[in-house]
Coordinates of C-alpha atoms in Angstrom, one line a residue:
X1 CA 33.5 4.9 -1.4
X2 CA 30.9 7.7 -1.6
X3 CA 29.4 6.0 -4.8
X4 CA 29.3 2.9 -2.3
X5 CA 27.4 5.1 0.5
X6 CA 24.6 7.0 -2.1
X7 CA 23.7 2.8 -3.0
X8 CA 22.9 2.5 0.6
X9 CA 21.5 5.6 1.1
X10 CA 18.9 5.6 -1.6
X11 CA 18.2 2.0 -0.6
X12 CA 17.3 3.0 2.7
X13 CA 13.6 4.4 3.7
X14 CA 13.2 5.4 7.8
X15 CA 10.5 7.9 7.1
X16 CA 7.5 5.2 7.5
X17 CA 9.4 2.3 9.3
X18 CA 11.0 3.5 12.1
X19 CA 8.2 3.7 14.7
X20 CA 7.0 0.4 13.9
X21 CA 10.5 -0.7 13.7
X22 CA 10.8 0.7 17.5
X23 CA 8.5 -1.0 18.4
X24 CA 9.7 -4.4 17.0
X25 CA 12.8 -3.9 19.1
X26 CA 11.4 -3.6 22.7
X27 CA 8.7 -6.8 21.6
X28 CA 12.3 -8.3 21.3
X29 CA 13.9 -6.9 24.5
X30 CA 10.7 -7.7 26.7
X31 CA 10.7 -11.6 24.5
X32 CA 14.4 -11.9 25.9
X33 CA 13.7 -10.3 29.2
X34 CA 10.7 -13.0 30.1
X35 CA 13.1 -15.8 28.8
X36 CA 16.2 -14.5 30.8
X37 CA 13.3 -14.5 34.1
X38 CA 12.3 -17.9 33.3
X39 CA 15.7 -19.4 33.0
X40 CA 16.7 -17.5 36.5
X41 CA 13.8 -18.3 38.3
X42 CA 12.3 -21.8 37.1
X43 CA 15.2 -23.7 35.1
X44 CA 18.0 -22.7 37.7
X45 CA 20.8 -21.3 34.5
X46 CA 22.0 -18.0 35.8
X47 CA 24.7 -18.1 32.8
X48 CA 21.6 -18.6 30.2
X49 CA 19.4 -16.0 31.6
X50 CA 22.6 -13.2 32.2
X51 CA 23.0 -14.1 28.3
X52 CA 19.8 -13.0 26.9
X53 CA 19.2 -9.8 29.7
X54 CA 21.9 -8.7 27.5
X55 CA 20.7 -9.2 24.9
X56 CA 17.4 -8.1 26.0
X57 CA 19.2 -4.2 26.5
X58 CA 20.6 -4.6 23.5
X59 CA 17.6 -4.7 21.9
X60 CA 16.4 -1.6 24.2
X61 CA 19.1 0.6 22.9
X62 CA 18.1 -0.3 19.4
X63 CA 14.9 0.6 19.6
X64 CA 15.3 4.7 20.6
X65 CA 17.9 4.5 17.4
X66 CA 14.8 2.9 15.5
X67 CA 12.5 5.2 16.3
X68 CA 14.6 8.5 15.8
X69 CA 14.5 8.2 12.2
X70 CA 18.2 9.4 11.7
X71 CA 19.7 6.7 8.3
X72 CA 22.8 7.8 10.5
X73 CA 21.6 6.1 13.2
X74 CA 18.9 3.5 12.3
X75 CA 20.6 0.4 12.6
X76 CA 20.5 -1.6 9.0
X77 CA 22.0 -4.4 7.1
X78 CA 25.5 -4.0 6.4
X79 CA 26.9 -3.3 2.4
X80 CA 28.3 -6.9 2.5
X81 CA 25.3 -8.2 3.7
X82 CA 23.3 -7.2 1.0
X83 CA 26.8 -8.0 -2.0
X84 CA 26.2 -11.7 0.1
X85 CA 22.5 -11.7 -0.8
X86 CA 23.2 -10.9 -4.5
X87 CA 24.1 -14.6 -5.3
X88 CA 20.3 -15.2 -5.2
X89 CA 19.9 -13.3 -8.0
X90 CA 19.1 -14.5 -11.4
X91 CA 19.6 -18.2 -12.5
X92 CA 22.5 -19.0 -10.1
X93 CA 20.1 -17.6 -7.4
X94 CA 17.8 -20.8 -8.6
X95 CA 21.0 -23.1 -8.1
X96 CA 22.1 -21.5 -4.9
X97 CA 18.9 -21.2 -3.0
X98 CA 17.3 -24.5 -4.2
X99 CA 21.1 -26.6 -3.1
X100 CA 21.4 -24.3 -0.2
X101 CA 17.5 -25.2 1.4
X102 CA 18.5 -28.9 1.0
X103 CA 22.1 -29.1 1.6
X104 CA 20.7 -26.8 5.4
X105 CA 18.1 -29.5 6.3
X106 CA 20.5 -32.0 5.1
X107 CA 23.1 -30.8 7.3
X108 CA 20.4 -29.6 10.5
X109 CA 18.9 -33.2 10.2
X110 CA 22.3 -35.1 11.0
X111 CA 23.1 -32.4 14.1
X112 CA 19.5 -33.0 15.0
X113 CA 20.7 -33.3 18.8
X114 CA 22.4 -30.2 18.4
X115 CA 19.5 -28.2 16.5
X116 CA 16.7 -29.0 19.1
X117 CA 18.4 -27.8 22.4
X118 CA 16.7 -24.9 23.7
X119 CA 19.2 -22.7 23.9
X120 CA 20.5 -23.4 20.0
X121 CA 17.0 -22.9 18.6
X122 CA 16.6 -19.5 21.2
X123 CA 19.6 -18.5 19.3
X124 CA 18.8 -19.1 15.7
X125 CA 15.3 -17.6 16.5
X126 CA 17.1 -14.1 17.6
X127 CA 19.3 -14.3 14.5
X128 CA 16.3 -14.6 12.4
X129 CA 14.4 -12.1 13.9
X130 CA 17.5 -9.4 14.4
X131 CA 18.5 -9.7 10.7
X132 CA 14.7 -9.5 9.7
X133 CA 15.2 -6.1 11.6
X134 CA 18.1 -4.6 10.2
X135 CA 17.3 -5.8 6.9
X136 CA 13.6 -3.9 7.3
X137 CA 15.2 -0.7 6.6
X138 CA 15.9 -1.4 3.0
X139 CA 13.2 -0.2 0.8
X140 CA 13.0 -3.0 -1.3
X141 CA 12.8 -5.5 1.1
X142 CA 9.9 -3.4 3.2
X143 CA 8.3 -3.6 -0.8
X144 CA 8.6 -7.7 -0.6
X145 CA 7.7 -8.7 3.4
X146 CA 5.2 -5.8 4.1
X147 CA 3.0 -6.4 0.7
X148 CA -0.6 -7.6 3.5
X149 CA -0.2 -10.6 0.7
X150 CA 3.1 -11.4 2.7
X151 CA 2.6 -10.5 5.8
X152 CA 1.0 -13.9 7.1
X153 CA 3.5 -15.7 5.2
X154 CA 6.7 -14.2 7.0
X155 CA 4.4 -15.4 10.0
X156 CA 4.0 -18.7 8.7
X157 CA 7.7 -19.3 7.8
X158 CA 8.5 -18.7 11.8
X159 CA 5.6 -20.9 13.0
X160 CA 6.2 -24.1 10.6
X161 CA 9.9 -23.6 11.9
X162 CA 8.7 -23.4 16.0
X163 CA 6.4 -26.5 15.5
X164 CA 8.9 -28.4 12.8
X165 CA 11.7 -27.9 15.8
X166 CA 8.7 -29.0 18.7
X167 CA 8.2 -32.3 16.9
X168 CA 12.0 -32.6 16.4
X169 CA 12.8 -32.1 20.1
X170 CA 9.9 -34.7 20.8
X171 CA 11.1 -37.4 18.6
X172 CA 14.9 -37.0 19.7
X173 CA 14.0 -37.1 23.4
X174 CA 11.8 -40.3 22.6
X175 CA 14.8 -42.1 20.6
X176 CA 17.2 -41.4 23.1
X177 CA 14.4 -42.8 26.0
X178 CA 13.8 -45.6 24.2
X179 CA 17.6 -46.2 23.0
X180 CA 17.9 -46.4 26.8
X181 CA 15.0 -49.0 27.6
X182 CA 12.0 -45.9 28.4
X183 CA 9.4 -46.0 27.1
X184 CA 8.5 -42.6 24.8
X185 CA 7.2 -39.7 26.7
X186 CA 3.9 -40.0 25.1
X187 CA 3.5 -43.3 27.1
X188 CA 3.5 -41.3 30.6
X189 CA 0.8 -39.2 30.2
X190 CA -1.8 -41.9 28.6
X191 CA -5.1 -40.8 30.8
X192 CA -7.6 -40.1 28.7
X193 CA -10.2 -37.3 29.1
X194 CA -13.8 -36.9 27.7
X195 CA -14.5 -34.9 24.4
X196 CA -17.2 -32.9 26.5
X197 CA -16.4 -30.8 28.2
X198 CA -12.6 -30.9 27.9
X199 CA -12.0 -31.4 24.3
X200 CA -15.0 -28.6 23.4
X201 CA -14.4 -26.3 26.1
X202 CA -10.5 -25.8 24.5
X203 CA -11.9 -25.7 20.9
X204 CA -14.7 -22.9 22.1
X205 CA -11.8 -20.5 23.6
X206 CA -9.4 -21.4 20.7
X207 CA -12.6 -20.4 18.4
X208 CA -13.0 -17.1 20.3
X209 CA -9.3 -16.1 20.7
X210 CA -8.8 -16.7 16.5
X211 CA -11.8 -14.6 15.9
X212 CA -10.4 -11.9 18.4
X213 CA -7.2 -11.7 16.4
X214 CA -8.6 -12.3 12.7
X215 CA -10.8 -8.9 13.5
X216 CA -7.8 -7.2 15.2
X217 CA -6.1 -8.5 12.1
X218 CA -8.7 -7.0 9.5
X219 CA -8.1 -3.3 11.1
X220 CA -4.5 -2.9 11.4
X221 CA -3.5 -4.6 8.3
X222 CA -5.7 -3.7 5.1
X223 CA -6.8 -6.0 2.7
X224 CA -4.7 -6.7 -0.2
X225 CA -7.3 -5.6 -3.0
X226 CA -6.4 -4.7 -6.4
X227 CA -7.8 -2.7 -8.8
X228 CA -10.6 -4.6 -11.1
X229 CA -9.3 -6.8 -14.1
X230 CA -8.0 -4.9 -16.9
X231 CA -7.4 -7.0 -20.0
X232 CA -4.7 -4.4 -21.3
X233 CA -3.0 -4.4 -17.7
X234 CA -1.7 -7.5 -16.3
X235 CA 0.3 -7.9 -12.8
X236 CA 3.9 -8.8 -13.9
X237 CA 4.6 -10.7 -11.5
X238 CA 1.2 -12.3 -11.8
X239 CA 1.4 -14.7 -9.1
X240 CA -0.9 -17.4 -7.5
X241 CA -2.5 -17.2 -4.2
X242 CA 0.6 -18.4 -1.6
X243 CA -0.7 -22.1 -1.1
X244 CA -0.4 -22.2 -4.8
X245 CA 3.0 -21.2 -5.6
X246 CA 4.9 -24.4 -5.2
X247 CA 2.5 -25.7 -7.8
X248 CA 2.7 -22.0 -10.2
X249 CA 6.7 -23.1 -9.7
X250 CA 6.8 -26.3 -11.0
X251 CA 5.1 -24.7 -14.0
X252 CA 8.0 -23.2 -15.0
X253 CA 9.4 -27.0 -15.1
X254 CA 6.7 -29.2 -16.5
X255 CA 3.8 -28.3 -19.1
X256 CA 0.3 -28.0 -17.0
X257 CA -0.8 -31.5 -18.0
X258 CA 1.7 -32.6 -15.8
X259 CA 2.6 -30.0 -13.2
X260 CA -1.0 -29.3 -12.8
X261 CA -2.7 -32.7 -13.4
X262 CA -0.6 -35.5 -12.9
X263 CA 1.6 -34.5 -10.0
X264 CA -1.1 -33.6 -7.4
X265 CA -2.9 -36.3 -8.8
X266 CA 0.1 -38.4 -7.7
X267 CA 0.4 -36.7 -4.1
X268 CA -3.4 -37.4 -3.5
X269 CA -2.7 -41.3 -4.7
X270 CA 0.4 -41.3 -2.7
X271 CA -1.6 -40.3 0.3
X272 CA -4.2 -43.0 0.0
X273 CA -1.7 -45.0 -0.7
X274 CA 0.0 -44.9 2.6
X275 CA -1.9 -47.5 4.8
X276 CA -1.1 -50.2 1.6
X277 CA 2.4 -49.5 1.6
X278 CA 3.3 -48.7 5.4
X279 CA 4.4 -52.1 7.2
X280 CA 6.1 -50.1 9.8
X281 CA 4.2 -50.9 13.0
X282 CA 6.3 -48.4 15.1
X283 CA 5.6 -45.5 15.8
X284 CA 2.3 -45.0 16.0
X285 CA 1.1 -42.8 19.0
X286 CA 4.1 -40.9 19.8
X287 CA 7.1 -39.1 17.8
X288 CA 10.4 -40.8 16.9
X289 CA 12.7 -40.4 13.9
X290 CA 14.6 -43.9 14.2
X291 CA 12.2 -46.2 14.4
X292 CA 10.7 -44.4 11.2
X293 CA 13.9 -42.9 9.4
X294 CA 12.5 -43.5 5.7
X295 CA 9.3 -42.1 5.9
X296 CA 10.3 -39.2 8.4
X297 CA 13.4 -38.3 5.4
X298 CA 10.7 -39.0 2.7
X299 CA 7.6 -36.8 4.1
X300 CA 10.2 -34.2 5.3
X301 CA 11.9 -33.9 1.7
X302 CA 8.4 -33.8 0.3
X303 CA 6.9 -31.2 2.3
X304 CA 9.6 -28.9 3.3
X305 CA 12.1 -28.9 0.2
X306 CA 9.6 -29.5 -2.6
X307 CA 6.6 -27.0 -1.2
X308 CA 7.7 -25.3 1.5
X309 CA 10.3 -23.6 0.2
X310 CA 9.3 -23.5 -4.0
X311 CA 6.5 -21.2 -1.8
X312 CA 9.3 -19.2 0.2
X313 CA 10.9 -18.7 -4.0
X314 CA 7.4 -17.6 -5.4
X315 CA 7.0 -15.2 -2.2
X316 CA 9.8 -13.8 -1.9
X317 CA 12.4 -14.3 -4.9
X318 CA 10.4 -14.5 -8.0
X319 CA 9.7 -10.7 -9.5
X320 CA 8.8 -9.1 -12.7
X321 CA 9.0 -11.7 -15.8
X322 CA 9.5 -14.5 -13.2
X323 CA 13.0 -13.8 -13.2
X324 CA 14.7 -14.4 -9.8
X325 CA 15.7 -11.3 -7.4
X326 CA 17.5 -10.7 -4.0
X327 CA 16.1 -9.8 -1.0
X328 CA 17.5 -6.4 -1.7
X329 CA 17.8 -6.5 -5.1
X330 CA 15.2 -3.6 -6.8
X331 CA 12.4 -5.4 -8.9
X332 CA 13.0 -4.2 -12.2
X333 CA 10.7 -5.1 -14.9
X334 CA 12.9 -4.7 -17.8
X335 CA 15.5 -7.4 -16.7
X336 CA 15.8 -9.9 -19.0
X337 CA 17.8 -13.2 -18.1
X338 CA 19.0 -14.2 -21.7
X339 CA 18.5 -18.6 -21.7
X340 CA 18.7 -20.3 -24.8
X341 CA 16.7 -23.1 -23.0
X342 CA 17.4 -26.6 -25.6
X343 CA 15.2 -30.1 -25.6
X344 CA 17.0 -33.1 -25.1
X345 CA 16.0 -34.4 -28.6
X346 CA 18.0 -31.2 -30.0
X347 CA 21.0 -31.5 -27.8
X348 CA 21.6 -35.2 -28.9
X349 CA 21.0 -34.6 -32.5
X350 CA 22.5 -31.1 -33.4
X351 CA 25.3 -30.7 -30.7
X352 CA 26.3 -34.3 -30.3
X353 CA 25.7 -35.9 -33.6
X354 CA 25.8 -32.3 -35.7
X355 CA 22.7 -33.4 -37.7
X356 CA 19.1 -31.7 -38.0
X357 CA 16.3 -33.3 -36.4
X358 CA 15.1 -36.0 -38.3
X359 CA 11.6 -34.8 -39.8
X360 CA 9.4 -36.9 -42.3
X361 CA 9.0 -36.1 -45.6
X362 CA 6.4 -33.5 -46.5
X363 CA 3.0 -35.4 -47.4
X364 CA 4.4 -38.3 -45.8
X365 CA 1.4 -40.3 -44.0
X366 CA 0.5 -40.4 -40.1
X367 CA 2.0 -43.4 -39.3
X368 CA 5.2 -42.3 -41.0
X369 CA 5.3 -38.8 -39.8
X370 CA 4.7 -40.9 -36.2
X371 CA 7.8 -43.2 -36.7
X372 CA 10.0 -39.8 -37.0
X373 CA 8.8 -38.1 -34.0
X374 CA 9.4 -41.2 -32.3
X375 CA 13.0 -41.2 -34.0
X376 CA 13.6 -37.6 -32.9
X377 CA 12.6 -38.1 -29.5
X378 CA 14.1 -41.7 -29.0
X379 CA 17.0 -40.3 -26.5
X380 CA 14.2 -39.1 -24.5
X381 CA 11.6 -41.7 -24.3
X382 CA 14.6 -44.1 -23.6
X383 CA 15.9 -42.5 -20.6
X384 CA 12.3 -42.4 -19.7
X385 CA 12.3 -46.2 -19.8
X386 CA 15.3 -46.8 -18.3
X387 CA 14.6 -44.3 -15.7
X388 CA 10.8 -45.8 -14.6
X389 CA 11.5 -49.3 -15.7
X390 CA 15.2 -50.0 -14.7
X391 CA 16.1 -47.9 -11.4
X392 CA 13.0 -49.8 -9.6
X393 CA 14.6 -53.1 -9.8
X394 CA 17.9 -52.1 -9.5
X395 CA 17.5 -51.0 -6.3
X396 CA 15.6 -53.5 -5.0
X397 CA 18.5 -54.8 -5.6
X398 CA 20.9 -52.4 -3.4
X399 CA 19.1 -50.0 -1.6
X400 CA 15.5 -51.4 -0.8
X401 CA 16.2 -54.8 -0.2
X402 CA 15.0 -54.3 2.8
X403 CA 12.3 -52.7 1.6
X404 CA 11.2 -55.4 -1.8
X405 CA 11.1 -58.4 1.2
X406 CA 8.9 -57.0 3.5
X407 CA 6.9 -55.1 0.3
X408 CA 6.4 -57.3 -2.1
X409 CA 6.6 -57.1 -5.8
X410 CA 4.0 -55.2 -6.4
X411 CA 3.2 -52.7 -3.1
X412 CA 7.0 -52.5 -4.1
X413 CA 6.7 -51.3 -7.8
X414 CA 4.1 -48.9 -6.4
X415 CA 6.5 -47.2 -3.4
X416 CA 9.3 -47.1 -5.8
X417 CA 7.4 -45.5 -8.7
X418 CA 6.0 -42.8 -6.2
X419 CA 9.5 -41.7 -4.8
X420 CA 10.4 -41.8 -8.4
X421 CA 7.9 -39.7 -9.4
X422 CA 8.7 -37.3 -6.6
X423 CA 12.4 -37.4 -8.1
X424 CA 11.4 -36.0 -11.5
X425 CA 10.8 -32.5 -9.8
X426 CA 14.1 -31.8 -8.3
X427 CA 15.6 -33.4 -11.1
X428 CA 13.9 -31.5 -13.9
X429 CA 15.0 -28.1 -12.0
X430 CA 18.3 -29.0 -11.8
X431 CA 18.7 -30.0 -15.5
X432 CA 16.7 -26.6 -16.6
X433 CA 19.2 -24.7 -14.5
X434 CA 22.2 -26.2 -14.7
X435 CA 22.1 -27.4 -18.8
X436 CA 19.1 -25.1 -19.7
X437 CA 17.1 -28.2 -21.0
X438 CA 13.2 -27.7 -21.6
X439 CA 12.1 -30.7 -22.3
X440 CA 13.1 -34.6 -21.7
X441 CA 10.3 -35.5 -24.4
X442 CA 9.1 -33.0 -26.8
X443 CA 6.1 -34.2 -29.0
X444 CA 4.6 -30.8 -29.8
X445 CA 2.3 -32.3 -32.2
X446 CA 0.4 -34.2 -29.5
X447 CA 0.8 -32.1 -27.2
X448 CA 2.6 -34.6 -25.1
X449 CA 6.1 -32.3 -23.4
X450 CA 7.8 -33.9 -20.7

């Protein structure tokens, strides 16, 4: 038990957060305070707003305990808290975190209703923000979300989740008017105003207010500088700027041709692409999810589990070597995650079959040492096939009927090779963490890896 209390002990550091901490704590108590007011005095819920003045004291009380910098007193995460956390640590963390993401927006998109009520969101804001404080304390998380790198991310993270469950709320409030004969929210307020003055006036105090904060901004929080370039000394991590880290993560998946050419090459197409291939007439003008279920699920899936949160993994999970580390977890550089990562090509030939790779002949000409390659790498380039050439019919078939009569063949082919596409990310991560396969393809000599 004592060994158990010196682990939280020396993972604990009050000395430099527990003013700022304080302070957190009555932002929190006055946030709940105005929102217990509001609910009193405008939305008539006397239940509701007793509910959050107590939890608007609570948050008082904390805040004194904050501030006196006592570990005895300073409230922090739990033990179990941080033993739960641990499963996000090393490969499994990949597994858990990149199944738990999807499997939570899977499951929050279904309860949808349930998610966008006021006083459910309210909640799971307070959650956030409470375990964001108690979790503070630790040492190494302080290291990972007060880095001024990170800073405006954690920001971020809150505000795409505020204006991800404002849309939400819209588009479930339209589906049920409409499911009822109303016409969509948007369709009541359809006066129009001038751009000048109304439209510049807003833009001119929006301007003023940003540049206000962005200068507050630039004296409290310094820049994140680093010393100059030495050749001998490199960053480990060394990681992209945070709008590209979804794009540094799929490097660990696909060589750069790929990951860095041909995937937001596909993105930009797939953008263009969208007028060609949208026959949906609906929902234009005003937020629904029903009348546009596809491409809601498909921009949603794209955005938020493939970007969104491979930039939440690179922020805030990947560490020294790349390796994957808790929230609490201390970012040692010597870890070493031993993978004996395999290519498809070698796991058909030397595990299934027990042969070597099939290899030409030294001095054997081009086209011969060409025909082997091919040979080696025949499992790969034919679930290549089968996967871009037979899945598009086959669920034209099932699936997209729907879809393949109102399309076409060929706007068809294009849709169905983009979500496909799309597909080969999460698939490629699952196969490299779950059966530590590399590549699909491996033609090193052309430099053609897939």
């Amino acid at each position: 038990m004592n060994i158990l209390l010196a682990e939280v002990d020396r993972g604990i550091n009050v000395e430099t957060i527990g003013g700022p901490l304080g302070g957190y704590y009555l932002l929190l108590a006055a946030m709940n305070a105005v929102a217990a007011l509001y609910l009193w005095r405008r939305k008539n819920a006397p239940g509701w707003a007793l509910v959050w003045l107590v939890v608007s004291m609570a948050f008082v009380i904390m805040a004194p305990l904050a501030m006196s910098g006592d570990p005895d007193w300073v409230p922090r995460r739990p033990l179990w808290f941080r033993s739960l956390t641990m499963v996000l640590s090393g490969k499994n963390g990949a597994i858990v975190y990149s199944v738990g993401t999807f499997a939570a927006m899977a499951f929050m998109f279904y309860f949808r209703r349930f998610f966008v009520k006021p006083m459910v969101a309210w909640t799971i804001f307070n959650v956030a923000l409470f375990v964001m404080g108690i979790s503070a304390v630790d040492k190494e998380f302080q290291g990972i979300i007060g880095k001024p790198d990170n800073v405006p991310i954690v920001m971020l993270v809150f505000l795409l989740g505020f204006f991800t469950w404002l849309a939400t709320a819209k588009a479930v409030k339209n589906d049920e008017r409409m499911a009822n004969g109303e016409p969509p929210l948007e369709k009541l307020d359809a006066e129009k105003v001038l751009v000048w003055p109304d439209l510049v006036y807003t833009e001119l105090i929006c301007m003023i207010a940003l540049t206000a904060l962005l200068l507050v901004w630039g004296i409290l929080l310094k820049a994140p500088l680093e010393p100059p370039a030495n050749p001998v000394k490199t960053p480990n991590p060394s990681k992209a700027p945070w709008y590209f880290l979804g794009l540094q993560e799929m490097l660990v998946y696909f060589d750069p041709w790929y990951a860095g050419v041909v995937l937001p090459s596909v993105v930009i197409f797939g953008l263009m692409a969208i007028p060609f291939l949208d026959f949906n007439k609906q929902g234009n003008g005003y937020y629904t999810i029903n009348q546009r279920k596809f491409s809601y699920l498909t921009f949603q899936f794209g955005f938020l589990v493939l970007w969104i949160t491979l930039i939440i993994l690179g922020t805030f999970l990947r560490g020294p070597n790349w390796n994957f580390f808790a929230p609490f977890e201390h970012w040692d550089p010597h870890k070493v995650e031993v993978l004996n990562n395999v290519d498809l090509s070698q796991w058909f030939w030397n595990g299934l079959l027990n042969r070597s790779l099939p290899k030409a002949a030294p001095g054997s000409g081009a086209g011969v040492e060409l025909g082997y390659i091919i040979l080696r790498e025949a499992p790969g380039i034919i679930a290549l096939v089968l996967y871009f050439a037979l899945l598009p019919p086959l669920l034209a078939t099932t699936v997209f009927r729907k879809y393949f009569v109102k399309l076409g063949f060929l706007r068809y082919i294009l849709m169905s090779n983009l979500l496909l596409l799309m597909m080969t990310l999460p698939l490629k991560m699952v196969l490299r963490w779950v059966f530590n396969l590399k590549y699909i393809v491996h033609i090193d000599e052309y430099f053609l890896n897939f």
